[in-house]
């Protein structure tokens, strides 16, 4: 089978499996991205996320991660939940975490795609990844033409915006490669202007200070949250969608049709008072199999308390 036909079959199967987009790039060292990542790590932008410093060589070169690999197949799965939202005054959870843990959902589908290639195209060696190993998923999705990396550092599709998960297959099969698309951010600075903690800075577009991001504070940071930032959290208790919600390209978002990403109805009915009184039993019930488990019951309680202590006023902390 020639590579054009093999590539078309893989993309068609990916769509059949529920992936919104599928693109392919040559497995090779990410030279430019490697320099940027090194610089970013040297500035300690990763905060306590020490794991980002591990396996640097494998992170920037898929042929070191999967010896003999020739292609990186990038896939995207929609998680935009439309009007399925929490009550307006409840502490907020990032849209990606409303349903079942995406790692499980995407891995299962990628495994099926991998099996399909082996059965229908030919025996291949490789691995599949969903945030599970040192793979620069946005860089690969960008190279595969799934979108451009915006000033908020998210991958943005000109067709549907940025509310989607990414995953990759790295395999030793030669395929037809896609190219990058244009950056459509233009003169827009909405995400940079809206970021309440200064993790995005108008003077440094396309770069995130992850250690100042609400997602980092509410999910990754162990111990206490920083003094005096309560107002800046704008009631986000798990993750933050501000820089995506303000992005004009997300007006193109369309609701997903993946049952696994639907929230439990209890989650959408929880009021601010219910969150204040959250018990371990209710946490376990609402978040069974959810990404929110990552922060744990104690972590979420910490976050709920923190945003509840907000005075509702924003200080001048931003971009200080
Ligand atoms: S997720 Fe929120 S805090 Fe983080 S960069 Fe975006 S707007 Fe800023
Ligand atoms: S808000 Fe504007 S600048 Fe930011 S990612 Fe979207 S288009 Fe680009």
XYZ file of C-alpha atoms and ligand atoms in Angstrom:
336
model
C 0.000 0.000 0.000
C 1.400 3.447 -0.827
C 1.730 6.148 1.820
C -1.003 8.326 0.367
C -3.521 5.519 0.693
C -2.283 4.526 4.168
C -2.541 8.133 5.372
C -6.072 8.491 4.014
C -7.136 5.248 5.718
C -5.698 6.362 9.083
C -7.441 9.747 8.896
C -10.736 8.176 7.903
C -10.539 5.683 10.779
C -9.632 8.477 13.213
C -12.813 10.335 12.252
C -14.828 7.140 12.604
C -13.428 6.762 16.136
C -14.718 10.194 17.105
C -11.644 12.334 16.568
C -12.513 15.716 15.134
C -9.162 16.204 13.396
C -6.226 14.026 12.442
C -2.954 15.238 10.920
C 0.471 13.743 10.357
C 4.047 15.009 10.588
C 7.485 13.544 10.145
C 9.016 12.259 13.388
C 12.089 14.416 13.849
C 13.784 16.588 16.413
C 11.875 19.759 17.319
C 14.792 22.190 16.992
C 13.050 25.543 17.485
C 10.702 24.230 20.153
C 13.668 22.680 22.000
C 15.369 26.060 22.317
C 12.158 27.717 23.497
C 11.475 24.958 26.018
C 15.004 25.186 27.380
C 14.696 28.940 27.796
C 11.250 28.561 29.437
C 12.535 25.958 31.889
C 15.595 28.076 32.686
C 13.228 30.860 33.716
C 11.450 28.377 36.054
C 8.132 29.038 34.333
C 7.129 25.471 35.207
C 6.973 26.192 38.955
C 6.675 22.987 40.971
C 6.050 20.907 37.838
C 9.514 19.367 37.974
C 8.408 16.511 35.729
C 8.545 18.950 32.813
C 12.322 19.025 33.187
C 12.643 15.244 32.950
C 13.487 13.367 29.757
C 14.363 16.568 27.879
C 15.980 14.737 24.937
C 12.984 12.433 24.531
C 10.600 15.377 24.819
C 12.172 17.179 21.899
C 12.862 14.143 19.726
C 10.264 11.399 19.133
C 12.870 9.127 17.569
C 14.501 8.961 21.000
C 11.163 8.255 22.670
C 10.158 5.624 20.115
C 13.306 4.335 18.379
C 12.835 3.890 14.636
C 9.726 6.090 14.517
C 8.954 7.885 11.269
C 5.618 9.598 11.797
C 3.657 11.427 14.468
C -0.105 11.135 13.995
C -1.893 13.895 15.937
C -5.576 13.657 16.798
C -8.009 16.097 18.416
C -11.225 15.332 20.297
C -13.840 17.998 20.994
C -14.900 18.637 24.603
C -16.874 21.863 24.277
C -19.980 21.397 26.403
C -22.206 24.084 24.910
C -24.860 25.362 27.297
C -24.231 22.579 29.830
C -22.869 24.935 32.473
C -22.667 25.290 36.235
C -24.896 27.897 37.961
C -23.403 31.373 37.508
C -22.446 31.943 41.150
C -20.877 28.507 41.756
C -17.117 28.190 41.930
C -16.074 27.131 38.444
C -14.509 24.011 36.942
C -12.707 24.160 33.616
C -14.821 22.762 30.793
C -12.360 20.008 30.022
C -12.973 18.483 33.466
C -16.787 18.251 33.392
C -16.890 14.622 32.311
C -14.799 11.462 32.425
C -11.027 11.712 32.522
C -10.004 12.394 28.919
C -6.818 10.354 29.283
C -8.893 7.197 29.501
C -11.241 8.155 26.673
C -8.530 9.169 24.202
C -6.176 6.309 25.048
C -8.844 3.741 24.334
C -9.536 5.278 20.912
C -5.843 5.662 20.082
C -5.321 2.017 20.932
C -8.106 1.145 18.489
C -6.466 3.314 15.828
C -3.137 1.610 16.456
C -4.773 -1.824 16.151
C -6.504 -0.766 12.944
C -3.174 0.238 11.394
C -1.646 -3.107 12.335
C -4.566 -5.099 11.004
C -5.465 -3.161 7.859
C -2.286 -1.405 6.742
C 0.607 -3.496 8.002
C 2.544 -4.373 11.097
C 3.924 -1.261 12.779
C 5.850 -0.557 15.950
C 4.926 2.452 18.007
C 3.252 3.936 21.030
C 0.289 6.163 21.746
C 0.236 9.102 24.113
C -2.225 11.350 25.902
C -0.290 13.598 28.273
C 1.294 10.383 29.492
C 4.892 10.762 28.410
C 7.192 13.546 27.346
C 5.499 14.511 24.090
C 5.055 18.146 23.007
C 1.501 17.626 21.868
C 0.744 21.203 20.786
C 3.927 21.419 18.743
C 3.039 18.215 16.899
C -0.570 19.223 16.354
C 0.664 22.538 14.967
C 3.092 20.809 12.607
C 0.313 18.487 11.484
C -1.875 21.437 10.509
C -4.563 20.948 13.169
C -4.324 24.612 14.108
C -1.946 27.366 15.108
C -0.574 28.014 18.573
C -2.200 31.237 19.722
C -0.922 34.037 21.923
C -2.569 32.178 24.848
C -0.373 29.170 23.861
C -3.398 26.980 23.113
C -3.784 25.219 19.811
C -6.550 26.961 17.864
C -8.421 25.518 14.933
C -9.835 28.051 12.477
C -12.854 25.744 12.229
C -13.803 25.198 15.901
C -11.543 27.201 18.229
C -9.557 25.530 21.003
C -11.776 23.386 23.226
C -10.348 20.005 22.276
C -7.969 17.390 23.657
C -4.870 16.222 21.845
C -3.300 12.804 21.537
C -0.572 11.222 19.406
C 0.524 7.977 17.824
C 4.257 7.751 17.181
C 4.888 4.939 14.716
C 7.554 3.547 12.406
C 5.389 3.899 9.292
C 6.176 6.371 6.534
C 3.144 8.531 5.768
C 2.178 11.635 3.820
C 2.838 14.706 5.913
C 0.662 17.750 6.478
C 2.036 21.258 6.815
C 1.516 24.070 9.290
C -1.296 26.557 8.824
C -1.184 30.332 9.200
C -1.342 32.088 12.586
C -4.666 33.938 12.670
C -4.192 35.833 15.965
C -3.343 38.984 14.048
C -3.471 42.126 16.199
C -5.858 40.565 18.750
C -4.695 40.646 22.382
C -7.903 39.633 24.170
C -6.437 36.637 25.990
C -3.370 38.605 27.098
C -5.558 41.425 28.388
C -8.013 39.118 30.147
C -5.616 36.864 32.053
C -6.204 37.916 35.673
C -2.941 36.694 37.210
C -0.395 37.857 34.654
C 0.401 34.304 33.499
C -0.119 35.780 30.035
C 1.566 39.090 29.479
C 0.943 41.520 26.574
C 4.711 42.065 26.414
C 5.358 38.353 25.934
C 2.677 36.854 23.666
C 2.914 33.141 22.872
C 4.507 32.430 26.242
C 2.832 31.367 29.462
C 4.190 31.706 32.969
C 2.608 28.443 34.056
C 3.627 29.094 37.648
C 1.249 32.125 37.676
C -1.652 30.381 35.972
C -4.855 29.594 37.872
C -4.796 26.090 36.379
C -1.398 25.524 37.936
C -2.421 26.930 41.311
C -5.681 25.003 41.529
C -4.475 21.676 40.101
C -0.712 21.280 40.362
C 0.355 23.339 43.369
C 0.650 21.392 46.605
C 0.408 23.190 49.926
C -1.089 26.634 50.364
C -2.308 28.992 47.659
C -0.518 32.361 47.532
C -1.639 35.155 49.830
C -3.783 37.891 48.331
C -4.675 36.436 44.929
C -8.196 35.358 45.911
C -9.873 38.033 43.800
C -7.727 37.279 40.770
C -9.000 33.692 40.687
C -12.381 35.016 39.531
C -14.143 32.085 41.232
C -12.226 29.321 39.395
C -11.782 26.364 41.742
C -10.377 23.842 39.234
C -8.550 25.079 36.140
C -9.399 28.276 34.280
C -10.927 28.925 30.856
C -10.681 32.711 30.741
C -8.081 32.978 27.959
C -10.084 30.528 25.853
C -13.519 31.963 26.631
C -12.463 35.409 25.422
C -10.837 34.120 22.238
C -12.996 35.148 19.262
C -12.195 31.865 17.505
C -14.100 30.021 20.207
C -17.330 31.535 18.938
C -16.972 28.737 16.414
C -16.989 26.018 19.085
C -19.598 23.350 18.595
C -20.924 21.042 21.344
C -19.283 17.636 21.509
C -21.281 14.448 21.056
C -19.156 12.294 23.340
C -21.299 10.850 26.182
C -18.182 10.300 28.327
C -17.588 14.062 28.462
C -21.078 14.878 29.724
C -21.127 16.079 33.330
C -23.089 14.282 35.997
C -26.328 16.246 36.475
C -25.454 16.697 40.171
C -22.407 18.712 39.151
C -24.511 21.222 37.240
C -26.958 21.543 40.103
C -24.403 22.295 42.826
C -24.882 25.818 44.209
C -22.208 27.944 45.859
C -23.568 26.824 49.252
C -23.414 23.152 48.212
C -19.751 23.561 47.289
C -19.040 25.176 50.640
C -20.541 22.128 52.349
C -18.951 19.556 50.020
C -18.374 16.230 51.759
C -15.965 13.486 50.750
C -18.902 11.233 49.830
C -20.397 13.813 47.466
C -16.939 14.521 45.993
C -16.414 10.808 45.310
C -19.857 10.508 43.751
C -19.662 13.566 41.476
C -16.054 13.133 40.429
C -15.781 9.353 40.038
C -13.440 8.878 37.051
C -13.039 12.651 36.605
C -9.825 14.668 36.067
C -10.805 16.636 39.205
C -9.573 13.630 41.188
C -6.090 14.918 40.414
C -6.405 17.715 42.919
C -8.201 15.421 45.409
C -10.889 16.206 47.964
C -8.578 18.219 50.235
C -7.171 20.169 47.284
C -10.610 21.067 45.979
C -11.773 22.097 49.466
C -8.704 24.321 49.709
C -9.596 25.941 46.389
C -13.273 26.386 47.286
C -12.344 28.088 50.527
C -9.813 30.292 48.774
C -12.196 31.647 46.138
C -14.933 32.038 48.756
C -12.625 34.488 50.534
C -12.594 36.732 47.489
C -13.886 40.230 48.079
C -15.041 40.532 44.487
C -12.520 43.270 43.716
C -9.576 42.869 41.376
C -6.289 44.401 42.457
C -3.452 45.606 40.269
C -1.565 42.350 40.656
C -1.987 41.625 36.960
C 1.225 41.829 34.953
C 3.163 43.207 37.890
S -5.876 29.708 32.090
Fe -6.511 31.601 33.187
S -4.786 32.136 34.525
Fe -4.042 30.615 33.023
S -3.183 31.820 31.362
Fe -5.312 31.468 30.813
S -6.443 33.223 31.643
Fe -4.438 33.205 32.608
S -7.714 35.779 22.095
Fe -6.868 36.712 20.249
S -4.649 36.773 20.611
Fe -5.534 35.344 22.082
S -5.337 33.346 21.123
Fe -7.381 34.118 20.587
S -7.091 35.184 18.623
Fe -5.055 34.879 19.495
